[in-house]
Tab-separated table of C-alpha atoms in Angstrom:
chain	number	residue	atom	x	y	z
B	18	UNK	CA	151.703	-53.096	16.067
B	19	UNK	CA	149.868	-55.847	14.166
B	20	UNK	CA	150.810	-59.146	12.659
B	21	UNK	CA	149.966	-57.647	9.315
B	22	UNK	CA	149.646	-60.981	7.559
B	23	UNK	CA	145.826	-61.040	7.332
B	24	UNK	CA	145.319	-57.328	6.700
B	25	UNK	CA	143.431	-54.974	9.006
B	26	UNK	CA	140.628	-56.263	11.208
B	27	UNK	CA	138.428	-53.291	10.434
B	28	UNK	CA	138.709	-51.004	7.479
B	29	UNK	CA	136.596	-47.934	6.796
B	30	UNK	CA	136.910	-46.476	3.311
B	31	UNK	CA	135.618	-43.074	2.167
B	32	UNK	CA	132.677	-43.253	4.558
B	33	UNK	CA	130.009	-40.584	4.146
B	34	UNK	CA	126.970	-40.157	6.352
B	35	UNK	CA	124.270	-37.477	6.286
B	36	UNK	CA	121.253	-36.727	8.442
B	37	UNK	CA	118.979	-35.012	5.947
B	38	UNK	CA	120.966	-32.087	4.585
B	39	UNK	CA	123.557	-32.211	7.362
B	40	UNK	CA	126.832	-33.930	6.569
B	41	UNK	CA	127.937	-35.822	9.698
B	42	UNK	CA	130.781	-37.919	8.339
B	43	UNK	CA	132.720	-36.970	5.245
B	44	UNK	CA	135.296	-39.116	3.479
B	45	UNK	CA	136.389	-40.975	6.606
B	46	UNK	CA	139.173	-43.537	6.221
B	47	UNK	CA	140.218	-45.668	9.137
B	48	UNK	CA	142.201	-48.847	9.463
B	49	UNK	CA	142.255	-50.901	12.647
B	50	UNK	CA	144.592	-53.870	12.985
B	51	UNK	CA	144.136	-56.751	15.403
B	52	UNK	CA	145.222	-55.649	18.876
B	53	UNK	CA	145.005	-51.940	18.029
B	54	UNK	CA	143.402	-49.480	20.405
B	55	UNK	CA	142.091	-46.581	18.359
B	56	UNK	CA	140.922	-43.507	20.263
B	57	UNK	CA	138.573	-41.088	18.525
B	58	UNK	CA	138.867	-37.587	19.956
B	59	UNK	CA	137.212	-34.329	18.994
B	60	UNK	CA	134.550	-31.957	20.263
B	61	UNK	CA	130.883	-32.922	20.636
B	62	UNK	CA	129.184	-33.250	17.270
B	63	UNK	CA	132.416	-34.001	15.455
B	64	UNK	CA	131.064	-37.413	14.410
B	65	UNK	CA	132.814	-39.791	16.839
B	66	UNK	CA	129.648	-41.535	18.020
B	67	UNK	CA	128.166	-41.613	14.531
B	68	UNK	CA	131.298	-43.312	13.226
B	69	UNK	CA	130.958	-46.028	15.883
B	70	UNK	CA	127.259	-46.427	15.140
B	71	UNK	CA	128.035	-46.805	11.451
B	72	UNK	CA	130.653	-49.454	12.150
B	73	UNK	CA	128.243	-51.649	14.123
B	74	UNK	CA	125.552	-51.002	11.497
B	75	UNK	CA	123.157	-49.155	13.801
B	76	UNK	CA	123.181	-46.397	11.154
B	77	UNK	CA	122.841	-46.758	7.395
B	78	UNK	CA	125.704	-45.144	5.541
B	79	UNK	CA	125.347	-42.966	2.460
B	80	UNK	CA	128.596	-43.780	0.739
B	81	UNK	CA	131.843	-45.669	1.210
B	82	UNK	CA	132.617	-49.134	2.476
B	83	UNK	CA	133.214	-50.826	5.814
B	84	UNK	CA	135.160	-54.092	5.898
B	85	UNK	CA	135.414	-56.450	8.848
B	86	UNK	CA	138.085	-59.130	8.561
B	87	UNK	CA	138.314	-58.408	4.848
B	88	UNK	CA	134.587	-58.799	4.135
B	89	UNK	CA	132.384	-55.857	3.233
B	90	UNK	CA	129.756	-55.457	5.952
B	91	UNK	CA	128.208	-52.242	4.618
B	92	UNK	CA	126.680	-54.253	1.778
B	93	UNK	CA	122.892	-54.182	2.325
B	94	UNK	CA	122.702	-57.901	1.565
B	95	UNK	CA	124.981	-58.797	4.475
B	96	UNK	CA	123.325	-60.389	7.519
B	97	UNK	CA	123.571	-57.489	9.957
B	98	UNK	CA	122.840	-59.667	12.977
B	99	UNK	CA	125.731	-61.946	12.198
B	100	UNK	CA	128.060	-58.954	11.820
B	101	UNK	CA	126.894	-57.340	15.062
B	102	UNK	CA	127.249	-60.607	16.919
B	103	UNK	CA	130.995	-60.402	16.238
B	104	UNK	CA	131.314	-56.923	17.749
B	105	UNK	CA	130.764	-55.730	21.281
B	106	UNK	CA	129.328	-52.277	21.880
B	107	UNK	CA	129.197	-50.278	25.091
B	108	UNK	CA	127.142	-47.100	25.211
B	109	UNK	CA	127.549	-43.886	27.151
B	110	UNK	CA	124.296	-44.519	29.076
B	111	UNK	CA	125.101	-48.229	29.828
B	112	UNK	CA	121.751	-49.375	28.317
B	113	UNK	CA	121.596	-52.439	30.522
B	114	UNK	CA	118.246	-54.248	30.517
B	115	UNK	CA	116.576	-53.141	33.767
B	116	UNK	CA	114.209	-56.117	34.038
B	117	UNK	CA	117.031	-58.676	33.982
B	118	UNK	CA	119.645	-59.404	36.613
B	119	UNK	CA	123.249	-58.515	35.819
B	120	UNK	CA	123.936	-62.181	35.112
B	121	UNK	CA	120.941	-62.497	32.762
B	122	UNK	CA	122.019	-59.296	30.997
B	123	UNK	CA	125.363	-60.962	30.333
B	124	UNK	CA	124.012	-64.334	29.194
B	125	UNK	CA	121.155	-63.134	26.952
B	126	UNK	CA	123.181	-62.723	23.754
B	127	UNK	CA	125.436	-65.775	24.256
B	128	UNK	CA	122.388	-67.978	24.800
B	129	UNK	CA	119.973	-66.516	22.260
B	130	UNK	CA	122.318	-65.365	19.499
B	131	UNK	CA	125.307	-67.668	19.841
B	132	UNK	CA	123.440	-70.756	21.006
B	133	UNK	CA	125.600	-71.315	24.077
B	134	UNK	CA	124.041	-73.560	26.729
B	135	UNK	CA	122.760	-71.766	29.815
B	136	UNK	CA	125.219	-73.351	32.220
B	137	UNK	CA	128.191	-72.632	30.010
B	138	UNK	CA	127.100	-69.022	29.389
B	139	UNK	CA	126.623	-68.450	33.102
B	140	UNK	CA	129.989	-69.938	33.991
B	141	UNK	CA	131.731	-67.642	31.552
B	142	UNK	CA	129.715	-64.592	32.619
B	143	UNK	CA	130.427	-65.263	36.289
B	144	UNK	CA	134.131	-65.591	35.583
B	145	UNK	CA	134.164	-62.216	33.810
B	146	UNK	CA	132.048	-60.558	36.502
B	147	UNK	CA	134.472	-61.930	39.079
B	148	UNK	CA	137.428	-60.603	37.132
B	149	UNK	CA	135.883	-57.134	37.001
B	150	UNK	CA	134.879	-57.093	40.660
B	151	UNK	CA	131.159	-57.588	40.144
B	152	UNK	CA	130.788	-61.161	41.409
B	153	UNK	CA	128.561	-60.217	44.331
B	154	UNK	CA	126.233	-58.207	42.057
B	155	UNK	CA	125.494	-61.021	39.580
B	156	UNK	CA	122.008	-61.633	40.961
B	157	UNK	CA	121.035	-57.979	41.289
B	158	UNK	CA	119.118	-55.794	38.908
B	159	UNK	CA	121.144	-53.031	37.233
B	160	UNK	CA	119.358	-50.092	38.874
B	161	UNK	CA	120.622	-51.276	42.248
B	162	UNK	CA	124.219	-50.688	41.102
B	163	UNK	CA	126.263	-47.495	40.998
B	164	UNK	CA	126.983	-45.887	37.641
B	165	UNK	CA	130.512	-47.246	37.578
B	166	UNK	CA	129.327	-50.746	38.427
B	167	UNK	CA	126.632	-50.544	35.743
B	168	UNK	CA	129.149	-49.502	33.124
B	169	UNK	CA	131.489	-52.306	34.154
B	170	UNK	CA	128.538	-54.712	33.863
B	171	UNK	CA	127.830	-53.334	30.387
B	172	UNK	CA	131.469	-54.016	29.465
B	173	UNK	CA	131.157	-57.577	30.719
B	174	UNK	CA	127.933	-57.993	28.730
B	175	UNK	CA	129.759	-56.883	25.592
B	176	UNK	CA	132.685	-59.222	26.311
B	177	UNK	CA	130.556	-62.302	27.005
B	178	UNK	CA	130.071	-62.951	23.289
B	179	UNK	CA	133.851	-62.979	22.763
B	180	UNK	CA	133.745	-60.226	20.126
B	181	UNK	CA	136.658	-59.705	17.792
B	182	UNK	CA	136.160	-55.933	18.028
B	183	UNK	CA	135.012	-53.776	20.915
B	184	UNK	CA	133.352	-50.398	20.295
B	185	UNK	CA	133.187	-48.029	23.266
B	186	UNK	CA	131.128	-44.874	22.883
B	187	UNK	CA	132.225	-42.316	25.506
B	188	UNK	CA	131.669	-44.882	28.208
B	189	UNK	CA	132.855	-42.630	31.027
B	190	UNK	CA	131.041	-39.454	29.956
B	191	UNK	CA	127.942	-40.105	32.094
B	192	UNK	CA	129.892	-41.090	35.213
B	193	UNK	CA	130.756	-39.101	38.321
B	194	UNK	CA	134.465	-38.220	38.237
B	195	UNK	CA	135.341	-40.566	41.095
B	196	UNK	CA	133.788	-43.507	39.230
B	197	UNK	CA	135.645	-42.911	35.953
B	198	UNK	CA	138.811	-44.581	37.229
B	199	UNK	CA	137.293	-48.000	37.918
B	200	UNK	CA	135.884	-48.200	34.378
B	201	UNK	CA	139.059	-47.000	32.711
B	202	UNK	CA	141.057	-49.546	34.726
B	203	UNK	CA	139.099	-52.299	33.005
B	204	UNK	CA	139.604	-50.829	29.551
B	205	UNK	CA	143.306	-50.534	30.335
B	206	UNK	CA	143.418	-54.191	31.309
B	207	UNK	CA	141.576	-55.174	28.113
B	208	UNK	CA	144.074	-53.165	26.094
B	209	UNK	CA	146.944	-54.973	27.786
B	210	UNK	CA	145.310	-58.306	26.960
B	211	UNK	CA	145.359	-57.336	23.299
B	212	UNK	CA	141.647	-56.624	22.795
B	213	UNK	CA	141.011	-54.690	19.596
B	214	UNK	CA	139.066	-51.552	20.472
B	215	UNK	CA	137.748	-48.399	18.885
B	216	UNK	CA	136.711	-45.889	21.492
B	217	UNK	CA	135.350	-42.387	21.465
B	218	UNK	CA	136.635	-40.576	24.515
B	219	UNK	CA	137.125	-37.240	26.212
B	220	UNK	CA	139.807	-38.628	28.544
B	221	UNK	CA	142.996	-37.349	26.893
B	222	UNK	CA	145.444	-38.690	29.443
B	223	UNK	CA	143.808	-42.083	29.134
B	224	UNK	CA	144.028	-41.945	25.347
B	225	UNK	CA	147.707	-41.091	25.591
B	226	UNK	CA	148.260	-44.076	27.860
B	227	UNK	CA	146.389	-46.873	26.064
B	228	UNK	CA	145.943	-45.816	22.436
B	229	UNK	CA	148.008	-47.205	19.614
B	230	UNK	CA	146.413	-44.641	17.309
B	231	UNK	CA	144.624	-41.382	18.046
B	232	UNK	CA	142.236	-39.888	15.473
B	233	UNK	CA	141.178	-36.280	15.731
B	234	UNK	CA	137.731	-35.698	14.221
B	235	UNK	CA	136.542	-32.265	13.230
B	236	UNK	CA	133.240	-31.567	11.477
B	237	UNK	CA	132.865	-35.145	10.307
B	238	UNK	CA	136.390	-35.597	8.978
B	239	UNK	CA	139.409	-37.322	10.446
B	240	UNK	CA	141.675	-34.300	10.365
B	241	UNK	CA	144.743	-36.156	11.498
B	242	UNK	CA	145.685	-39.490	12.976
B	243	UNK	CA	148.818	-41.027	14.351
B	244	UNK	CA	150.449	-42.368	17.496
B	245	UNK	CA	149.274	-40.608	20.667
B	246	UNK	CA	152.582	-38.967	21.476
B	247	UNK	CA	152.522	-37.240	18.091
B	248	UNK	CA	148.840	-36.193	17.979
B	249	UNK	CA	148.569	-35.181	21.617
B	250	UNK	CA	151.898	-33.378	21.976
B	251	UNK	CA	152.960	-32.211	18.540
B	252	UNK	CA	149.870	-32.051	16.314
B	253	UNK	CA	150.270	-30.945	12.738
B	254	UNK	CA	146.879	-29.209	12.381
B	255	UNK	CA	145.925	-25.890	13.956
B	256	UNK	CA	142.390	-27.239	14.724
B	257	UNK	CA	143.891	-30.079	16.737
B	258	UNK	CA	146.060	-27.643	18.665
B	259	UNK	CA	143.019	-25.477	19.442
B	260	UNK	CA	141.034	-28.516	20.605
B	261	UNK	CA	143.845	-29.781	22.807
B	262	UNK	CA	144.352	-26.340	24.374
B	263	UNK	CA	140.679	-26.423	25.414
B	264	UNK	CA	140.640	-29.945	26.864
B	265	UNK	CA	144.150	-30.365	28.275
B	266	UNK	CA	144.782	-28.589	31.564
B	267	UNK	CA	147.727	-26.200	31.687
O	8	UNK	CA	95.026	-39.021	64.049
O	9	UNK	CA	92.295	-37.778	66.378
O	10	UNK	CA	91.368	-35.002	63.984
O	11	UNK	CA	91.212	-37.464	61.078
O	12	UNK	CA	88.923	-39.803	63.013
O	13	UNK	CA	86.649	-36.987	64.118
O	14	UNK	CA	86.448	-35.586	60.592
O	15	UNK	CA	85.647	-39.028	59.126
O	16	UNK	CA	82.930	-39.723	61.688
O	17	UNK	CA	81.430	-36.297	61.107
O	18	UNK	CA	81.358	-36.580	57.306
O	19	UNK	CA	80.199	-40.206	57.091
O	20	UNK	CA	77.689	-39.699	59.920
O	21	UNK	CA	76.298	-36.628	58.191
O	22	UNK	CA	75.901	-38.443	54.890
O	23	UNK	CA	74.190	-41.470	56.480
O	24	UNK	CA	71.913	-39.205	58.491
O	25	UNK	CA	71.012	-37.270	55.341
O	26	UNK	CA	70.057	-40.434	53.458
O	27	UNK	CA	68.231	-42.095	56.349
O	28	UNK	CA	66.192	-38.992	57.188
O	29	UNK	CA	65.055	-38.484	53.584
O	30	UNK	CA	61.280	-38.715	53.077
O	31	UNK	CA	61.512	-41.785	50.819
O	32	UNK	CA	63.900	-43.764	53.054
O	33	UNK	CA	61.328	-46.245	54.469
O	34	UNK	CA	60.220	-47.164	50.930
O	35	UNK	CA	63.811	-47.514	49.736
O	36	UNK	CA	64.678	-49.676	52.719
O	37	UNK	CA	61.709	-51.909	51.965
O	38	UNK	CA	62.324	-52.323	48.229
O	39	UNK	CA	66.147	-52.364	48.092
O	40	UNK	CA	67.419	-53.498	51.476
O	41	UNK	CA	65.036	-56.235	52.537
O	42	UNK	CA	66.974	-58.977	54.398
O	43	UNK	CA	64.330	-61.595	53.578
O	44	UNK	CA	64.533	-61.000	49.837
O	45	UNK	CA	68.339	-60.809	50.014
O	46	UNK	CA	68.416	-64.279	51.545
O	47	UNK	CA	65.803	-65.665	49.195
O	48	UNK	CA	67.456	-64.409	46.006
O	49	UNK	CA	70.994	-65.278	47.110
O	50	UNK	CA	71.242	-68.901	45.817
O	51	UNK	CA	69.973	-68.042	42.339
O	52	UNK	CA	72.304	-65.043	42.080
O	53	UNK	CA	75.252	-67.108	43.290
O	54	UNK	CA	74.475	-69.686	40.611
O	55	UNK	CA	74.293	-66.966	37.997
O	56	UNK	CA	77.451	-65.350	39.270
O	57	UNK	CA	79.459	-68.468	38.451
O	58	UNK	CA	78.526	-67.861	34.840
O	59	UNK	CA	79.988	-64.333	35.084
O	60	UNK	CA	83.135	-65.684	36.718
O	61	UNK	CA	83.502	-68.488	34.164
O	62	UNK	CA	83.035	-66.086	31.287
O	63	UNK	CA	85.590	-63.710	32.801
O	64	UNK	CA	88.134	-66.484	33.386
O	65	UNK	CA	87.772	-67.737	29.807
O	66	UNK	CA	87.818	-64.272	28.248
O	67	UNK	CA	90.732	-62.778	30.213
O	68	UNK	CA	93.602	-64.967	28.910
O	69	UNK	CA	92.194	-64.790	25.381
O	70	UNK	CA	92.036	-60.994	25.583
O	71	UNK	CA	95.600	-60.765	26.890
O	72	UNK	CA	96.936	-62.989	24.115
O	73	UNK	CA	94.931	-61.330	21.354
O	74	UNK	CA	95.654	-57.807	22.652
O	75	UNK	CA	99.402	-58.452	22.797
O	76	UNK	CA	99.270	-60.041	19.351
O	77	UNK	CA	97.500	-56.996	17.919
O	78	UNK	CA	99.992	-54.613	19.575
O	79	UNK	CA	102.949	-56.592	18.216
O	80	UNK	CA	101.391	-56.714	14.745
O	81	UNK	CA	101.184	-52.909	14.796
O	82	UNK	CA	104.847	-52.699	15.811
O	83	UNK	CA	106.113	-55.022	13.102
O	84	UNK	CA	108.422	-53.544	10.492
O	85	UNK	CA	108.624	-56.503	8.149
O	86	UNK	CA	107.071	-55.779	4.712
O	87	UNK	CA	105.610	-59.302	4.731
O	88	UNK	CA	103.484	-58.403	7.722
O	89	UNK	CA	101.905	-55.254	6.243
O	90	UNK	CA	98.487	-56.949	5.772
O	91	UNK	CA	98.574	-58.105	9.375
O	92	UNK	CA	99.396	-54.558	10.494
O	93	UNK	CA	96.455	-53.187	8.509
O	94	UNK	CA	94.098	-55.737	10.064
O	95	UNK	CA	95.367	-54.841	13.550
O	96	UNK	CA	94.743	-51.127	12.961
O	97	UNK	CA	91.256	-51.754	11.552
O	98	UNK	CA	90.420	-54.152	14.393
O	99	UNK	CA	91.249	-51.556	17.052
O	100	UNK	CA	89.463	-48.740	15.241
O	101	UNK	CA	86.268	-50.677	14.573
O	102	UNK	CA	85.814	-52.728	17.728
O	103	UNK	CA	86.804	-49.972	20.111
O	104	UNK	CA	84.184	-47.794	18.463
O	105	UNK	CA	81.242	-50.217	18.777
O	106	UNK	CA	79.498	-50.206	22.162
O	107	UNK	CA	80.139	-53.570	23.818
O	108	UNK	CA	76.409	-54.167	24.292
O	109	UNK	CA	75.792	-53.670	20.563
O	110	UNK	CA	78.599	-56.107	19.792
O	111	UNK	CA	76.979	-58.674	22.107
O	112	UNK	CA	73.674	-58.302	20.246
O	113	UNK	CA	75.300	-58.472	16.828
O	114	UNK	CA	77.314	-61.608	17.515
O	115	UNK	CA	74.786	-63.496	19.630
O	116	UNK	CA	71.924	-62.974	17.165
O	117	UNK	CA	73.909	-62.522	13.968
O	118	UNK	CA	76.415	-65.359	13.939
O	119	UNK	CA	74.000	-68.281	14.482
O	120	UNK	CA	71.632	-66.885	11.856
O	121	UNK	CA	74.362	-67.254	9.252
O	122	UNK	CA	73.415	-70.915	9.413
O	123	UNK	CA	76.965	-72.014	8.656
O	124	UNK	CA	77.949	-75.627	9.289
O	125	UNK	CA	80.150	-75.940	12.367
O	126	UNK	CA	79.547	-72.419	13.659
O	127	UNK	CA	78.425	-72.692	17.270
O	128	UNK	CA	74.998	-71.307	18.113
O	129	UNK	CA	75.493	-71.107	21.878
O	130	UNK	CA	74.644	-67.708	23.370
O	131	UNK	CA	77.376	-68.141	25.985
O	132	UNK	CA	79.941	-68.767	23.251
O	133	UNK	CA	79.102	-65.712	21.189
O	134	UNK	CA	78.659	-63.437	24.205
O	135	UNK	CA	82.151	-64.423	25.341
O	136	UNK	CA	83.492	-63.806	21.829
O	137	UNK	CA	81.887	-60.349	21.849
O	138	UNK	CA	83.668	-59.464	25.101
O	139	UNK	CA	86.984	-60.831	23.810
O	140	UNK	CA	86.695	-58.887	20.553
O	141	UNK	CA	85.721	-55.647	22.255
O	142	UNK	CA	88.268	-55.771	25.085
O	143	UNK	CA	91.146	-57.001	22.932
O	144	UNK	CA	90.920	-53.682	21.084
O	145	UNK	CA	91.365	-51.742	24.337
O	146	UNK	CA	94.046	-54.018	25.711
O	147	UNK	CA	95.986	-53.853	22.420
O	148	UNK	CA	96.245	-50.078	22.827
O	149	UNK	CA	97.388	-50.466	26.420
O	150	UNK	CA	100.129	-52.878	25.323
O	151	UNK	CA	101.085	-50.586	22.462
O	152	UNK	CA	101.567	-47.613	24.770
O	153	UNK	CA	103.688	-49.836	27.014
O	154	UNK	CA	105.841	-51.015	24.113
O	155	UNK	CA	106.321	-47.478	22.853
O	156	UNK	CA	107.320	-46.271	26.321
O	157	UNK	CA	110.422	-48.486	26.313
O	158	UNK	CA	113.350	-46.256	25.378
O	159	UNK	CA	114.796	-46.758	21.854
O	160	UNK	CA	118.262	-47.178	23.401
O	161	UNK	CA	117.084	-50.547	24.703
O	162	UNK	CA	116.405	-51.669	21.140
O	163	UNK	CA	119.751	-50.259	20.008
O	164	UNK	CA	121.413	-52.259	22.758
O	165	UNK	CA	119.610	-55.442	21.713
O	166	UNK	CA	120.541	-54.767	18.065
O	167	UNK	CA	124.162	-54.253	19.024
O	168	UNK	CA	124.199	-57.630	20.779
O	169	UNK	CA	123.000	-59.263	17.555
O	170	UNK	CA	119.465	-60.076	18.711
O	171	UNK	CA	116.856	-60.287	15.958
O	172	UNK	CA	113.907	-57.922	16.110
O	173	UNK	CA	111.681	-60.734	17.293
O	174	UNK	CA	114.127	-61.685	20.038
O	175	UNK	CA	114.521	-58.048	21.066
O	176	UNK	CA	110.750	-57.786	21.407
O	177	UNK	CA	110.434	-61.052	23.276
O	178	UNK	CA	113.334	-60.742	25.717
O	179	UNK	CA	113.861	-56.985	26.055
O	180	UNK	CA	110.906	-54.805	25.079
O	181	UNK	CA	107.761	-56.777	25.921
O	182	UNK	CA	108.820	-57.816	29.459
O	183	UNK	CA	109.504	-54.181	30.319
O	184	UNK	CA	106.325	-52.995	28.596
O	185	UNK	CA	104.134	-55.512	30.429
O	186	UNK	CA	105.452	-54.452	33.842
O	187	UNK	CA	104.587	-50.856	33.060
O	188	UNK	CA	101.042	-51.507	31.896
O	189	UNK	CA	99.880	-53.756	34.726
O	190	UNK	CA	97.859	-50.981	36.463
O	191	UNK	CA	95.942	-49.883	33.321
O	192	UNK	CA	95.424	-53.551	32.408
O	193	UNK	CA	93.867	-54.179	35.799
O	194	UNK	CA	91.564	-51.259	35.168
O	195	UNK	CA	90.376	-52.911	31.963
O	196	UNK	CA	89.859	-56.212	33.732
O	197	UNK	CA	87.757	-54.723	36.486
O	198	UNK	CA	85.726	-53.194	33.693
O	199	UNK	CA	85.534	-56.585	31.945
O	200	UNK	CA	84.312	-58.295	35.103
O	201	UNK	CA	81.462	-55.813	35.276
O	202	UNK	CA	80.679	-56.050	31.583
O	203	UNK	CA	80.067	-59.794	31.856
O	204	UNK	CA	76.728	-58.594	33.265
O	205	UNK	CA	75.870	-57.320	29.767
O	206	UNK	CA	74.986	-60.887	28.824
O	207	UNK	CA	71.850	-60.545	30.955
O	208	UNK	CA	70.487	-58.582	28.003
O	209	UNK	CA	70.601	-61.680	25.795
O	210	UNK	CA	68.797	-63.775	28.415
O	211	UNK	CA	71.741	-65.701	29.800
O	212	UNK	CA	71.112	-66.634	33.433
O	213	UNK	CA	74.032	-64.712	34.884
O	214	UNK	CA	73.953	-62.943	38.242
O	215	UNK	CA	72.135	-59.884	36.915
O	216	UNK	CA	69.546	-61.831	34.915
O	217	UNK	CA	68.834	-64.035	37.934
O	218	UNK	CA	68.408	-60.943	40.063
O	219	UNK	CA	66.094	-59.357	37.502
O	220	UNK	CA	64.103	-62.557	37.295
O	221	UNK	CA	63.632	-62.563	41.047
O	222	UNK	CA	62.950	-58.831	41.246
O	223	UNK	CA	60.263	-58.922	38.559
O	224	UNK	CA	58.541	-61.874	40.161
O	225	UNK	CA	58.559	-60.521	43.719
O	226	UNK	CA	58.340	-56.758	43.092
O	227	UNK	CA	61.454	-56.169	45.175
O	228	UNK	CA	64.805	-54.724	44.053
O	229	UNK	CA	66.997	-56.058	46.870
O	230	UNK	CA	68.584	-58.664	44.506
O	231	UNK	CA	70.199	-55.806	42.526
O	232	UNK	CA	72.028	-54.695	45.665
O	233	UNK	CA	73.113	-58.298	46.238
O	234	UNK	CA	74.510	-58.404	42.677
O	235	UNK	CA	76.400	-55.152	43.298
O	236	UNK	CA	77.972	-56.614	46.434
O	237	UNK	CA	79.035	-59.729	44.508
O	238	UNK	CA	80.898	-57.672	41.920
O	239	UNK	CA	82.593	-55.458	44.525
O	240	UNK	CA	83.761	-58.512	46.465
O	241	UNK	CA	85.261	-59.913	43.262
O	242	UNK	CA	87.172	-56.774	42.226
O	243	UNK	CA	88.754	-55.704	45.510
O	244	UNK	CA	91.133	-58.697	45.856
O	245	UNK	CA	92.214	-58.252	42.229
O	246	UNK	CA	93.115	-54.620	42.897
O	247	UNK	CA	95.141	-55.527	46.012
O	248	UNK	CA	96.951	-58.300	44.124
O	249	UNK	CA	98.038	-55.911	41.398
O	250	UNK	CA	99.257	-53.362	43.936
O	251	UNK	CA	101.351	-56.083	45.559
O	252	UNK	CA	102.800	-57.197	42.216
O	253	UNK	CA	103.726	-53.629	41.293
O	254	UNK	CA	105.454	-53.125	44.631
O	255	UNK	CA	107.459	-56.300	44.208
O	256	UNK	CA	108.823	-55.237	40.805
O	257	UNK	CA	109.566	-51.759	42.117
O	258	UNK	CA	111.540	-53.084	45.083
O	259	UNK	CA	113.549	-55.455	42.957
O	260	UNK	CA	114.365	-53.192	40.043
O	261	UNK	CA	114.414	-49.601	41.208
O	262	UNK	CA	117.235	-48.100	43.211
O	263	UNK	CA	114.831	-45.620	44.791
O	264	UNK	CA	113.041	-48.383	46.667
O	265	UNK	CA	116.157	-49.335	48.552
């Protein structure tokens, strides 16, 4: 699966997160090696999105540690911007910037955070937009695009900074069913190219196809994790079986 | 179409007829609508009006900059900027509460009497400052409502890309906020244009003071109507321009306009 020489790319240790009195994540351990595709599954409110938001430091954690490339990033003294600039995040609701063109959406972070020259940033963004079938939309504003196109643009925006880790938070959940395929095709291609990804998803067949590891979350805990064929076909836990019976047809 | 025309003619005609047939109409026509006095007072009012326009053109950019600065100061989260935030809150509370005319009096008469070295004593200067101070408080609140109307997910997205808070404000939040508040900002600027006439009360020869000067000398109020026309002519193009700007943004950025 991984080279294994430099240790895991991302490591979550005994992570605990509460909102007031409510425990959202409890004693979560997760290890993601370079090139891994980790799928987080579980019902709504199980903590999948919160886990992703903790990893890219959008949420403060209550306990535990998060390490990126061996360095603790959950330390309050760490430069959060620098950490985030090494990760790409795509949200369920795209969150593109409506006042900027697709191209400007994609070049904002490379130019302002990574100090890439405008021409260079645009060349790279155009190449990625081309690759993902959005070349003719580069000059348009996001609201002129379909949901699937917007989500693909959001993926390109996240990729433009050449992140070492990609976090995808239920990126197909807000899409019409016929648009889901075009977005998943891109994620599939990224997986084949060896992009390291952690994704929360409701698409079980997709998880089975691309994941190297599937984690089943229940009430803020990772109840079980393992290769997709094991978790999705022969789960150990009764909760997992119940969940799969609800979401898998037949 | 026909019905609309007929209805308009009927209503407007009725109103005009009502005014014209009132018992005092001949007197009103003589004292307010005298073509001779309109012509005679016109050059002086035009001269004075340039003072209103100049004051407006100087004050408007200053108000925009100061208002945005105040709004951003109120949004800041940095502990270092707490004093600035407090000043911004106090500024809005105090200067929005004082009637603009009172502020004009206080600054125009108060500041020069401090007798400080290097403090200008010009009435024009302090009257302009009074307008800037008063309107910046309003405009700051307009900007603040615009900034707060931008969805938090936009900030989360900027955070996730590694942008600093300042960069997120500058490249993501403020551009969206400004587009949204253009109509209420225009409203404040129309109001500002009119309030430049307040300086007539501190004896600056603006359009209104010139008109009053003429009216008092000739016992005829027609110059006031001339002043009113001047201000209307100034505001209408500004309103159309803003409508056009709003439409352009809408067409470019909203799917619904397609």
